[in-house]
N, CA, C and O atoms as a printed pandas DataFrame, in Angstrom:
     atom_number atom_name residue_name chain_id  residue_number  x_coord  y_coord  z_coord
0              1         N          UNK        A               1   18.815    1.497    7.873
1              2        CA          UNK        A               1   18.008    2.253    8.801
2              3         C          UNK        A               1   16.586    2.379    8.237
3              4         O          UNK        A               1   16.317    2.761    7.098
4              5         N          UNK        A               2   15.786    2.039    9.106
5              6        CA          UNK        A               2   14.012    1.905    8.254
6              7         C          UNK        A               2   13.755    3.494    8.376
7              8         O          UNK        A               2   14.023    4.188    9.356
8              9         N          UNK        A               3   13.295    3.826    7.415
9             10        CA          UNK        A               3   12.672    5.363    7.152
10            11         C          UNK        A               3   11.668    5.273    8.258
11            12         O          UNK        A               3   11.141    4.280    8.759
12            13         N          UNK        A               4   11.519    6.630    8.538
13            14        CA          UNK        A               4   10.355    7.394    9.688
14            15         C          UNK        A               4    9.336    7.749    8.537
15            16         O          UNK        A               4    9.500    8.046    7.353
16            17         N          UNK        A               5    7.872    7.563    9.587
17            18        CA          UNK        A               5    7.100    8.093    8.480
18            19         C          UNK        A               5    6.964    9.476    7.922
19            20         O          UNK        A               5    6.252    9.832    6.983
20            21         N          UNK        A               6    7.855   10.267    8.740
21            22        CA          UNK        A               6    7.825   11.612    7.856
22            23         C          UNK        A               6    8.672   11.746    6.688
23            24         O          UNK        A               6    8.522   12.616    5.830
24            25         N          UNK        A               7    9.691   10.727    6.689
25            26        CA          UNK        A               7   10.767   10.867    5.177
26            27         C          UNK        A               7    9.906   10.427    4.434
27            28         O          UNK        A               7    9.827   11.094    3.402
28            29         N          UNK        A               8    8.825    9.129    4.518
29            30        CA          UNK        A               8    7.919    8.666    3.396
30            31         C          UNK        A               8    6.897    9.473    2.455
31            32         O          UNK        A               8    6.224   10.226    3.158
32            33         N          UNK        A               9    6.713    9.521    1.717
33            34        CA          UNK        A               9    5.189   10.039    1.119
34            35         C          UNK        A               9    4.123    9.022    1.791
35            36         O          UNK        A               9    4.113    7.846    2.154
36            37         N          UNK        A              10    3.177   10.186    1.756
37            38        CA          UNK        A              10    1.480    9.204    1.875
38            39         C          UNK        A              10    1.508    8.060    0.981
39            40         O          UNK        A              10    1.867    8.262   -0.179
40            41         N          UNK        A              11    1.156    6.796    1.375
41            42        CA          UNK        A              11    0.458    5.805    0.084
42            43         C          UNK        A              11   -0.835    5.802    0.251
43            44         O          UNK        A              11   -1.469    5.586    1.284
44            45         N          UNK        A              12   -1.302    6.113   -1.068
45            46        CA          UNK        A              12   -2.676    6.080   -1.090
46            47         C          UNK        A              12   -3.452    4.865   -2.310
47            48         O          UNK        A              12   -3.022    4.755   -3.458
48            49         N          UNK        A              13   -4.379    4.221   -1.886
49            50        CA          UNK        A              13   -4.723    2.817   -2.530
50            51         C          UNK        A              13   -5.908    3.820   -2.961
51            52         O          UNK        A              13   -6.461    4.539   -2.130
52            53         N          UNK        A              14   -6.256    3.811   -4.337
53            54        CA          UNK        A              14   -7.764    4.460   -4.514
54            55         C          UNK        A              14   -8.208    3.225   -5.505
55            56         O          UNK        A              14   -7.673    2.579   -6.406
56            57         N          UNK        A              15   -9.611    3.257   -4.773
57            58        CA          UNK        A              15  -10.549    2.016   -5.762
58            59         C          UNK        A              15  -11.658    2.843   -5.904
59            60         O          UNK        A              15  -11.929    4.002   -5.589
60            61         N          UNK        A              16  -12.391    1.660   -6.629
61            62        CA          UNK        A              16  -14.442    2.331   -6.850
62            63         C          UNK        A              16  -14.997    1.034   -7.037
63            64         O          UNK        A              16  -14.664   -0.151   -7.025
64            65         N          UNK        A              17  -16.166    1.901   -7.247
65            66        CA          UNK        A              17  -17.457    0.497   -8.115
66            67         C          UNK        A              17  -17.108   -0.624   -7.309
67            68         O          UNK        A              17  -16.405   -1.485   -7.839
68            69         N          UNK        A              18  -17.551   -0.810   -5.849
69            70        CA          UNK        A              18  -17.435   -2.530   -5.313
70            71         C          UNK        A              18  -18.786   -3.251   -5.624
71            72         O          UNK        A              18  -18.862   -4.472   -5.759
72            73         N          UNK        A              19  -19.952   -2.312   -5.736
73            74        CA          UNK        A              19  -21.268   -2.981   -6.132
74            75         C          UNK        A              19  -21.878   -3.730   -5.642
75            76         O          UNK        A              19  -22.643   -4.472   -6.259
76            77         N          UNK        A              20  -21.641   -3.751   -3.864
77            78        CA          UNK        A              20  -21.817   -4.911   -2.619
78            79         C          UNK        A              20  -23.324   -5.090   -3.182
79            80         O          UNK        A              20  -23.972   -4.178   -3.696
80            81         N          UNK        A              21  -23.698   -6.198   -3.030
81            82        CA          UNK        A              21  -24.911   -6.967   -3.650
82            83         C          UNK        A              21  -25.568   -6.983   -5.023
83            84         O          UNK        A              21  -26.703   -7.110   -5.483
84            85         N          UNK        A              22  -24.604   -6.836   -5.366
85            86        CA          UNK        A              22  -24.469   -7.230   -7.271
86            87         C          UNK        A              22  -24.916   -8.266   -7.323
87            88         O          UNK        A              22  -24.326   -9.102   -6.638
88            89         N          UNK        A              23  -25.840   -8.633   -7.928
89            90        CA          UNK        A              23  -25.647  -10.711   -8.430
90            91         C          UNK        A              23  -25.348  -10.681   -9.735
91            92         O          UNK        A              23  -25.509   -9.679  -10.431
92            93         N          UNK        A              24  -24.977  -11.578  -10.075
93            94        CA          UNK        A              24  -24.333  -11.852  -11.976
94            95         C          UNK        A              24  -25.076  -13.082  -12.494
95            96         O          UNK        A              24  -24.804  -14.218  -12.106
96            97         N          UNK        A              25  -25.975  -12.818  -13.339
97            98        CA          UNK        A              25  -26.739  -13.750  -14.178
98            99         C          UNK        A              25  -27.215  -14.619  -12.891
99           100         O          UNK        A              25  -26.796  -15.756  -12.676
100          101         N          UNK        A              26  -28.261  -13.852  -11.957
101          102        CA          UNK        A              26  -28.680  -14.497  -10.808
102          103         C          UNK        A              26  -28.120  -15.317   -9.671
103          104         O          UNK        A              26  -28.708  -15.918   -8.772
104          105         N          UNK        A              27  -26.205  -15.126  -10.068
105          106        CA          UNK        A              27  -25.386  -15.839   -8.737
106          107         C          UNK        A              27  -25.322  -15.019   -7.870
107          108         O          UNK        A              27  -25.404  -13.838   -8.207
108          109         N          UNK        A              28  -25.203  -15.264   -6.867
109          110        CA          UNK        A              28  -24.722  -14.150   -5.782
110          111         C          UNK        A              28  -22.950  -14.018   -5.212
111          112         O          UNK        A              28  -22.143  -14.795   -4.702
112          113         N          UNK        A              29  -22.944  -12.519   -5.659
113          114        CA          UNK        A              29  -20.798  -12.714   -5.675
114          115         C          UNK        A              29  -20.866  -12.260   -3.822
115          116         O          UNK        A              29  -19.636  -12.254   -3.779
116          117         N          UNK        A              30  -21.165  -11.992   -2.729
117          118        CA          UNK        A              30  -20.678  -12.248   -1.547
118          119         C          UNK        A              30  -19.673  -12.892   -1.184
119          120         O          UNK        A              30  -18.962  -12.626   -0.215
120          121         N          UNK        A              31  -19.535  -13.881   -2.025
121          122        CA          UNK        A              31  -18.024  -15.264   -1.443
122          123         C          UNK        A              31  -17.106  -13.851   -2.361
123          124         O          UNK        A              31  -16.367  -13.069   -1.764
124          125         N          UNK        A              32  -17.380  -13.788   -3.917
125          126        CA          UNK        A              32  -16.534  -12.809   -4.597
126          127         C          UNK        A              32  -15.680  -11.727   -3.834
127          128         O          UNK        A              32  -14.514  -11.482   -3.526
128          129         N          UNK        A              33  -17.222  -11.123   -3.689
129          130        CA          UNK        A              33  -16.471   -9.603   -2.649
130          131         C          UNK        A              33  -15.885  -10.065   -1.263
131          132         O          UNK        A              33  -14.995   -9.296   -0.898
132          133         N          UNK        A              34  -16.122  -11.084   -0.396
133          134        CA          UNK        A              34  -15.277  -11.657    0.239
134          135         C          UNK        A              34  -13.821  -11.695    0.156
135          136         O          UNK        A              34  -12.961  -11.152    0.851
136          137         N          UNK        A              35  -13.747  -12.468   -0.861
137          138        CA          UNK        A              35  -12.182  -12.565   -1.874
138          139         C          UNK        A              35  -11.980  -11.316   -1.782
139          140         O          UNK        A              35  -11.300  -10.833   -0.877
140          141         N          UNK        A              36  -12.575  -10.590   -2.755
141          142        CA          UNK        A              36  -11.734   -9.056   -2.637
142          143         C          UNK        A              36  -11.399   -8.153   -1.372
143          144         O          UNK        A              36  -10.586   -7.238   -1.504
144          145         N          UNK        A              37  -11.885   -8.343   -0.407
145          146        CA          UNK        A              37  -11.432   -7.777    0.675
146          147         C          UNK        A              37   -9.956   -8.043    1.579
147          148         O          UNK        A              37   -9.165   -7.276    2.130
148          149         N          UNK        A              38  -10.047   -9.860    1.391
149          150        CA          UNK        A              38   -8.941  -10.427    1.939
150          151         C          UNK        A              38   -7.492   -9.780    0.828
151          152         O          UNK        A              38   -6.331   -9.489    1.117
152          153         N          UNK        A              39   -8.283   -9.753   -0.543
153          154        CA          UNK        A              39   -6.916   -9.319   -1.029
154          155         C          UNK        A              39   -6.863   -7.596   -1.031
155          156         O          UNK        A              39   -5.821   -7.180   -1.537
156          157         N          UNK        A              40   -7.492   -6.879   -0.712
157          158        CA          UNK        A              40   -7.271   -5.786   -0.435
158          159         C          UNK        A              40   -6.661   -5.379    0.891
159          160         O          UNK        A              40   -5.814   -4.507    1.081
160          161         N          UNK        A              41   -7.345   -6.302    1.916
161          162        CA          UNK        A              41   -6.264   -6.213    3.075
162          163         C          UNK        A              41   -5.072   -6.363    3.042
163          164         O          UNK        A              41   -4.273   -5.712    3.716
164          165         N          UNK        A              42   -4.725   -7.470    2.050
165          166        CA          UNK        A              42   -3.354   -8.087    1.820
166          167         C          UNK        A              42   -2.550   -6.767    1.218
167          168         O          UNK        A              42   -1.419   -6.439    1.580
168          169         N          UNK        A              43   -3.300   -6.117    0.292
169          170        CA          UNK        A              43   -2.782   -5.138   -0.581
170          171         C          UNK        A              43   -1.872   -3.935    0.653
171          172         O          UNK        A              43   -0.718   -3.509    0.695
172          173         N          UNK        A              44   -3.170   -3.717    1.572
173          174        CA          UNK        A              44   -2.701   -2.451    2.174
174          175         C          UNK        A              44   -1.700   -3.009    2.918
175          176         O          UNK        A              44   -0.666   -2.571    2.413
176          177         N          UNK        A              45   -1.449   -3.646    3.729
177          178        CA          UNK        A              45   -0.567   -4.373    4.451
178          179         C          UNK        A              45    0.541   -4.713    3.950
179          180         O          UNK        A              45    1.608   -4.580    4.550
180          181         N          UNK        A              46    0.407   -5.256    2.635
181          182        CA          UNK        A              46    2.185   -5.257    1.455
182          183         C          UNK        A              46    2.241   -3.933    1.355
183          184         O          UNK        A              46    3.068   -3.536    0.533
184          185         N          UNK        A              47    1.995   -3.602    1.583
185          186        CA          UNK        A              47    1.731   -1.998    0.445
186          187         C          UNK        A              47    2.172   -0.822    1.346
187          188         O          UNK        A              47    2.908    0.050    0.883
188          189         N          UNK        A              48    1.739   -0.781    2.617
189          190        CA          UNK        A              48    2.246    0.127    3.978
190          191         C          UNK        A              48    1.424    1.171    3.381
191          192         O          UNK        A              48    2.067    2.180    3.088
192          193         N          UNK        A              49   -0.016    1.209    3.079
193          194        CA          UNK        A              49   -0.993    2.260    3.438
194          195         C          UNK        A              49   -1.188    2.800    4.003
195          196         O          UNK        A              49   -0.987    2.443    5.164
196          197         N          UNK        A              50   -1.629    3.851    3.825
197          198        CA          UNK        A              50   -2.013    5.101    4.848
198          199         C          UNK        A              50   -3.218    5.463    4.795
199          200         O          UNK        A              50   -3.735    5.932    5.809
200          201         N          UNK        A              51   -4.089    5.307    3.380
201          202        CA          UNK        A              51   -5.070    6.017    2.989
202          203         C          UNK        A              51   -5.575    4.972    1.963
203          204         O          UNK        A              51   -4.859    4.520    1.069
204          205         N          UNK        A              52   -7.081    4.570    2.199
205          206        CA          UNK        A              52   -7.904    4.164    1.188
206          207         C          UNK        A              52   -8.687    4.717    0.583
207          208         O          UNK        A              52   -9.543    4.895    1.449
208          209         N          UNK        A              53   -9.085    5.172   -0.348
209          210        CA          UNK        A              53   -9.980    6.110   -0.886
210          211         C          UNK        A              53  -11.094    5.043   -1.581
211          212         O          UNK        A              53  -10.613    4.244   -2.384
212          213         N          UNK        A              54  -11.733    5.013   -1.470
213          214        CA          UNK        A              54  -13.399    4.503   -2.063
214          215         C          UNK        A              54  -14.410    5.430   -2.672
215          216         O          UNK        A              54  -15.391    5.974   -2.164
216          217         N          UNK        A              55  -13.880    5.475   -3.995
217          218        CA          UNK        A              55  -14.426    6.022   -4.487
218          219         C          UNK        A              55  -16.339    6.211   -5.540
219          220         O          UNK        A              55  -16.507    6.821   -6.596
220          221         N          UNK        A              56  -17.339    5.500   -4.776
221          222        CA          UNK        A              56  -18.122    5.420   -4.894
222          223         C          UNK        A              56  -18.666    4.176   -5.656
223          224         O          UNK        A              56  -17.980    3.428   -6.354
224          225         N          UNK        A              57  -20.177    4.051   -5.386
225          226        CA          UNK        A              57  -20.759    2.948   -5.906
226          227         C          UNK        A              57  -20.170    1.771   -5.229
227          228         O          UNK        A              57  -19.928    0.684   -5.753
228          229         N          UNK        A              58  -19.951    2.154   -3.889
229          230        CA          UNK        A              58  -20.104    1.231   -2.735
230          231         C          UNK        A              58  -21.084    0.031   -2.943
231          232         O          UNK        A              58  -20.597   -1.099   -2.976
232          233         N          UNK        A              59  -22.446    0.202   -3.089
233          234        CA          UNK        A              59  -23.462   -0.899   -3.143
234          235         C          UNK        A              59  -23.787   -0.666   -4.502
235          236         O          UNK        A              59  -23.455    0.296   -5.196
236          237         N          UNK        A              60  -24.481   -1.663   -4.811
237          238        CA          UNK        A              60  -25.126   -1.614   -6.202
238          239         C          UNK        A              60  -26.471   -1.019   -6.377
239          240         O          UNK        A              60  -27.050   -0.885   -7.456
240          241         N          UNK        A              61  -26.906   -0.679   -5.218
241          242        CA          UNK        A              61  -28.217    0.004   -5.210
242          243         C          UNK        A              61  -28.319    0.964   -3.832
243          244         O          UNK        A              61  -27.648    0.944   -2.800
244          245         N          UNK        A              62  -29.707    2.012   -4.353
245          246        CA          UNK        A              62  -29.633    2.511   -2.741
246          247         C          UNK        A              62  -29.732    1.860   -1.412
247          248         O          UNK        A              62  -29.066    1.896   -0.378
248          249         N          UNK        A              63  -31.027    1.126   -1.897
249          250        CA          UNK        A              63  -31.494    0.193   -0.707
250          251         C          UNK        A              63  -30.467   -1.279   -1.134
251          252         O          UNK        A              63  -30.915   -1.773   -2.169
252          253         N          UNK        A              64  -29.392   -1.964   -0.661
253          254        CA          UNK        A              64  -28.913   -2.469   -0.491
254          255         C          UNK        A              64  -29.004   -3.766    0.428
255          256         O          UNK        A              64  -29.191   -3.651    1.639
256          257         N          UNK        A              65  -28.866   -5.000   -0.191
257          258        CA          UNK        A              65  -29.710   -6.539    0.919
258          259         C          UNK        A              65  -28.619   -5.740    2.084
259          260         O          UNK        A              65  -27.612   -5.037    1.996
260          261         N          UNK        A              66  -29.833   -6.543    3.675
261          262        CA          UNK        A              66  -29.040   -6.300    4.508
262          263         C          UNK        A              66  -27.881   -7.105    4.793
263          264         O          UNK        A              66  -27.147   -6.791    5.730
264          265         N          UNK        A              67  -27.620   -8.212    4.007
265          266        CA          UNK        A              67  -26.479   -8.935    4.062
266          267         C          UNK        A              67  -24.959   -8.212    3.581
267          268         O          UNK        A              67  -23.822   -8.576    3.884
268          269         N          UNK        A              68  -25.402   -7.048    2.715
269          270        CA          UNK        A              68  -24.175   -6.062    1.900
270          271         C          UNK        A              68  -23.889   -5.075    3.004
271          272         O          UNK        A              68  -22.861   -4.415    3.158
272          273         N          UNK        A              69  -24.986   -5.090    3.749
273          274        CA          UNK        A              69  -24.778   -3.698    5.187
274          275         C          UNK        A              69  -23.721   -4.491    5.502
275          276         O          UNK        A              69  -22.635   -4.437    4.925
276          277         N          UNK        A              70  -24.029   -5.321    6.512
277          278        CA          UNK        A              70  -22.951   -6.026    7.265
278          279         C          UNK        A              70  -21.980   -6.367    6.706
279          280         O          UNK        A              70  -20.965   -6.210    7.386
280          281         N          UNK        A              71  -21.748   -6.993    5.230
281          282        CA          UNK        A              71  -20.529   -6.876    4.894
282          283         C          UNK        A              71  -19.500   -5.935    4.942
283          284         O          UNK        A              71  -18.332   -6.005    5.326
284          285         N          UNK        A              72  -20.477   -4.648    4.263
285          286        CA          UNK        A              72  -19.491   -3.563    4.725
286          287         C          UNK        A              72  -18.737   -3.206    5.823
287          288         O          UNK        A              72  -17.513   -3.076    5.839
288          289         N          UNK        A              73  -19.872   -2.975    7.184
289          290        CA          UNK        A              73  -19.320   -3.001    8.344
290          291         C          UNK        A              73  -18.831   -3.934    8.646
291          292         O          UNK        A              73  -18.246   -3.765    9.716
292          293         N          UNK        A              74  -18.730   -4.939    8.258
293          294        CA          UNK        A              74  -17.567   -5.978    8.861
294          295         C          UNK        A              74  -16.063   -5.950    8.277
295          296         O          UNK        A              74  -15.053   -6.408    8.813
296          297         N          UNK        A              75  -16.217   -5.106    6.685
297          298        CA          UNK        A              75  -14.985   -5.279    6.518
298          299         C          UNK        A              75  -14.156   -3.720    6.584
299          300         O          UNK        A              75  -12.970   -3.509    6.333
300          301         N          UNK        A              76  -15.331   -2.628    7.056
301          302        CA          UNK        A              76  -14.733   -1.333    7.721
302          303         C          UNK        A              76  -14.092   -1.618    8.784
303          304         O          UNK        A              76  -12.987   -1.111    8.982
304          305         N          UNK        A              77  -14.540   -2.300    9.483
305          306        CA          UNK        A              77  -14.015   -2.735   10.905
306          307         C          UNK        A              77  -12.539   -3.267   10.821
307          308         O          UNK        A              77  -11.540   -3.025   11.498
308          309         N          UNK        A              78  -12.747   -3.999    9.851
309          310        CA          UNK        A              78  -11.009   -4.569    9.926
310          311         C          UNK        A              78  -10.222   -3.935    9.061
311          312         O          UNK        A              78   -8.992   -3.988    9.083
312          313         N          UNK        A              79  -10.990   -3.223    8.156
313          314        CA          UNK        A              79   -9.655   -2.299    7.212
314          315         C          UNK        A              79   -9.046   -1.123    7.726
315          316         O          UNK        A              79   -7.940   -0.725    7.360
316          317         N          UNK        A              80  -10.204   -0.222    9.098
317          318        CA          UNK        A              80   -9.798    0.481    9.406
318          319         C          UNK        A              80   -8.964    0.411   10.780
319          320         O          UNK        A              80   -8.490    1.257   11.540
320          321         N          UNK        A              81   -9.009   -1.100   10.739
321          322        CA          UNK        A              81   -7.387   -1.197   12.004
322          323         C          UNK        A              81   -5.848   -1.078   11.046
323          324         O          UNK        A              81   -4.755   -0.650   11.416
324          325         N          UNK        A              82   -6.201   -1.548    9.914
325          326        CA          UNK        A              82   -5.170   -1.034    9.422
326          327         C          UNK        A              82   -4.561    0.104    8.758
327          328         O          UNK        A              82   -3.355    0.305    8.616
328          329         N          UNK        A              83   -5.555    0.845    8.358
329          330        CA          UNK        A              83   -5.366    2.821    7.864
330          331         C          UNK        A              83   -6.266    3.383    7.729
331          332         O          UNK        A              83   -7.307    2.730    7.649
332          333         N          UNK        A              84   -6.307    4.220    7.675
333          334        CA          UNK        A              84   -7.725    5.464    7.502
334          335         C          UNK        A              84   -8.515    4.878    6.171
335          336         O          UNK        A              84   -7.960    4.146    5.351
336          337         N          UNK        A              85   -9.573    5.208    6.100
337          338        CA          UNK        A              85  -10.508    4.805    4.835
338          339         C          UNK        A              85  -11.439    5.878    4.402
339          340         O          UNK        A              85  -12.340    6.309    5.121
340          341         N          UNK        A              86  -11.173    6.309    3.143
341          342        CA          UNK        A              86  -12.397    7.388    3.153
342          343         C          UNK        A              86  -13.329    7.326    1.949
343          344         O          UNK        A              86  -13.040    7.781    0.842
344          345         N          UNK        A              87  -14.443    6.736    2.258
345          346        CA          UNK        A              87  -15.490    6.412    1.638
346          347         C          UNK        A              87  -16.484    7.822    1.287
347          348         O          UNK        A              87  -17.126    8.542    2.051
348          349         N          UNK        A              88  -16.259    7.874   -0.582
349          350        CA          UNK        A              88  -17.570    8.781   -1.255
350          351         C          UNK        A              88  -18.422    8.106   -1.793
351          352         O          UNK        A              88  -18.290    7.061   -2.430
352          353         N          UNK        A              89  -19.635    8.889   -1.465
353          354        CA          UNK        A              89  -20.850    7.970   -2.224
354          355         C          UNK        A              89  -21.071    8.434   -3.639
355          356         O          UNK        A              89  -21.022    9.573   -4.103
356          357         N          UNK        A              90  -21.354    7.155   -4.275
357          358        CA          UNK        A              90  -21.671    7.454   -5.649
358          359         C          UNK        A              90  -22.784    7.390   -6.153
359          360         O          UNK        A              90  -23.728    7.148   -5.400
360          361         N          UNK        A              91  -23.035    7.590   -7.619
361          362        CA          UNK        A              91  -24.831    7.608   -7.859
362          363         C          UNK        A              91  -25.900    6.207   -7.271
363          364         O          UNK        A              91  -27.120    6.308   -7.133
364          365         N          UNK        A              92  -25.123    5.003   -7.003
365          366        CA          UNK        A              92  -25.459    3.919   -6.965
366          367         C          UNK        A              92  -25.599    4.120   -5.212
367          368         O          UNK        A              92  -26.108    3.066   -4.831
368          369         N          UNK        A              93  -25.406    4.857   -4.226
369          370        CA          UNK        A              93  -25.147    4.811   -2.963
370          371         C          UNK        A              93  -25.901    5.901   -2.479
371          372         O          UNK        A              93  -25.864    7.005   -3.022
372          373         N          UNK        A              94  -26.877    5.533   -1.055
373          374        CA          UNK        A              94  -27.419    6.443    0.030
374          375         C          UNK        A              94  -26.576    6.496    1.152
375          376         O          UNK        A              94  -26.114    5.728    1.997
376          377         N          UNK        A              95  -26.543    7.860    0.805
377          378        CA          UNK        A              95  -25.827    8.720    2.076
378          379         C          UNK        A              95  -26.472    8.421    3.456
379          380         O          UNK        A              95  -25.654    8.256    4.361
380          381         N          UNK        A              96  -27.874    8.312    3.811
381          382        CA          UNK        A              96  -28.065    8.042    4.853
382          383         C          UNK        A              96  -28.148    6.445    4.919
383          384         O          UNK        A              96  -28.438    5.962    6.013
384          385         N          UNK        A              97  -27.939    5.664    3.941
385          386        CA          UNK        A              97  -27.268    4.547    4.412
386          387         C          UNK        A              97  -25.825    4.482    4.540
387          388         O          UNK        A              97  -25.812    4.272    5.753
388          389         N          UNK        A              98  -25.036    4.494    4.331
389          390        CA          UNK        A              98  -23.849    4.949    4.125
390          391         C          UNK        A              98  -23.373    5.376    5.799
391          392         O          UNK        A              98  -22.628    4.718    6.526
392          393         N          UNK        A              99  -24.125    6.802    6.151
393          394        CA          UNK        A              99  -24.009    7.568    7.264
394          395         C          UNK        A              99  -24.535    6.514    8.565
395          396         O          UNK        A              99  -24.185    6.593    9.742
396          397         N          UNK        A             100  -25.409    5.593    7.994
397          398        CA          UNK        A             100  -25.586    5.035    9.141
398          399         C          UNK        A             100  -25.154    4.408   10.260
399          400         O          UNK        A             100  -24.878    3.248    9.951
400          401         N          UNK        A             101  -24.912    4.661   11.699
401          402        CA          UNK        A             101  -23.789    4.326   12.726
402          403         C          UNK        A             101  -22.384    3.745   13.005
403          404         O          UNK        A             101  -21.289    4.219   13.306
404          405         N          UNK        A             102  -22.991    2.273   12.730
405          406        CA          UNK        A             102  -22.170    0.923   12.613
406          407         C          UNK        A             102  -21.480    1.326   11.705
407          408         O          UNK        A             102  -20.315    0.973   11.883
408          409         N          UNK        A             103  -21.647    2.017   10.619
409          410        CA          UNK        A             103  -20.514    1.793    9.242
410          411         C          UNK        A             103  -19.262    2.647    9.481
411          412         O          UNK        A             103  -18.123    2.348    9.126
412          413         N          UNK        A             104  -19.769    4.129   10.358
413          414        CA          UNK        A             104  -18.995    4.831   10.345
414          415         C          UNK        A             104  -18.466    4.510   11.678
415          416         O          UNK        A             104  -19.158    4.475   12.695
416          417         N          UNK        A             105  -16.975    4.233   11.610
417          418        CA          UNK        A             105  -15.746    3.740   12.731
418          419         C          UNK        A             105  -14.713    4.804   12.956
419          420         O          UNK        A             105  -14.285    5.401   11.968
420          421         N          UNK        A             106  -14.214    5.141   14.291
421          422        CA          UNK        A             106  -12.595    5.322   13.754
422          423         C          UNK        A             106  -12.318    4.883   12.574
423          424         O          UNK        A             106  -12.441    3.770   12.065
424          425         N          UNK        A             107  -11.685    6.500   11.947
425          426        CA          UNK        A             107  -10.227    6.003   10.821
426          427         C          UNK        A             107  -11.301    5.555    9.959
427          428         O          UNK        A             107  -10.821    4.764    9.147
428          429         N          UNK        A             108  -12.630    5.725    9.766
429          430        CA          UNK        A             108  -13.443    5.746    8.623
430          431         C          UNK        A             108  -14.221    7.342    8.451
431          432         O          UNK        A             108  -14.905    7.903    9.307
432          433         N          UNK        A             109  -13.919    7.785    7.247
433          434        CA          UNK        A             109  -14.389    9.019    6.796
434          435         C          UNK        A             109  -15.356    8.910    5.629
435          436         O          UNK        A             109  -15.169    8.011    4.809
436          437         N          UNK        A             110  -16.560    9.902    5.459
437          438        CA          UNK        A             110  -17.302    9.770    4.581
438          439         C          UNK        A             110  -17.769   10.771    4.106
439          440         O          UNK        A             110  -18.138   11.585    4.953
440          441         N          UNK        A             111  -17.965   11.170    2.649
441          442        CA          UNK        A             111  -18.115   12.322    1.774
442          443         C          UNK        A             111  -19.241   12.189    0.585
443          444         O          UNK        A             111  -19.305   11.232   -0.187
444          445         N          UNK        A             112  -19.953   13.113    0.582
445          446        CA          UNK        A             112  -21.095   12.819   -0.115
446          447         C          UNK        A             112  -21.046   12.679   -1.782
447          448         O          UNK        A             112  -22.026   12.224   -2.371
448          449         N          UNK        A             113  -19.638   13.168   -2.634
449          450        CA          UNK        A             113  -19.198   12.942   -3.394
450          451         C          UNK        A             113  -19.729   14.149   -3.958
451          452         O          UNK        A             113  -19.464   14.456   -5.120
């Protein structure tokens, strides 16, 4: 008999430090953090998540390339079809970027840390 989600506990996935537009010795990791998303999707999805916690230092800087915006929102968009996400900003992260429209979705939450 498959358990109901009230017999389950919450699963909660907590990460940090993604550093969206990091470059490393002048490469650019985008394909990188790419990778990491597909396997974080993979994660929550093996995993039967409920809750992502992001725990800051989202971008690597305040002002962030606009290529790291859209990454984000592109991959809020699809993480939060699969569970709630709740993103704090860290010293490396602006809140009013962060706060800005597009990023914040359904089933995406955000805390100033």
């Amino acid at each position: 008999m498959p358990e109901s989600p009230e017999d389950r506990p919450i699963r909660i996935l907590h990460t940090a430090d993604w550093h969206l537009g990091r470059e490393f010795h002048g490469a650019d990791l985008t394909e990188a953090h790419r990778h990491f998303f597909d396997w974080l999707a993979g994660q929550i999805e093996d995993r039967r998540v409920d809750l992502v916690i992001m725990a800051g230092d989202i971008f690597d800087r305040a002002l962030p390339p606009a290529a790291s915006v859209g990454l984000l929102n592109e991959q809020l968009a699809r993480l939060s079809e699969l569970c709630e996400i709740a993103l704090i900003a860290g010293n490396h992260d602006s809140m009013q970027r962060l706060s800005f429209g597009p990023l914040l979705k359904p089933g995406v939450h955000l805390d100033s840390g």
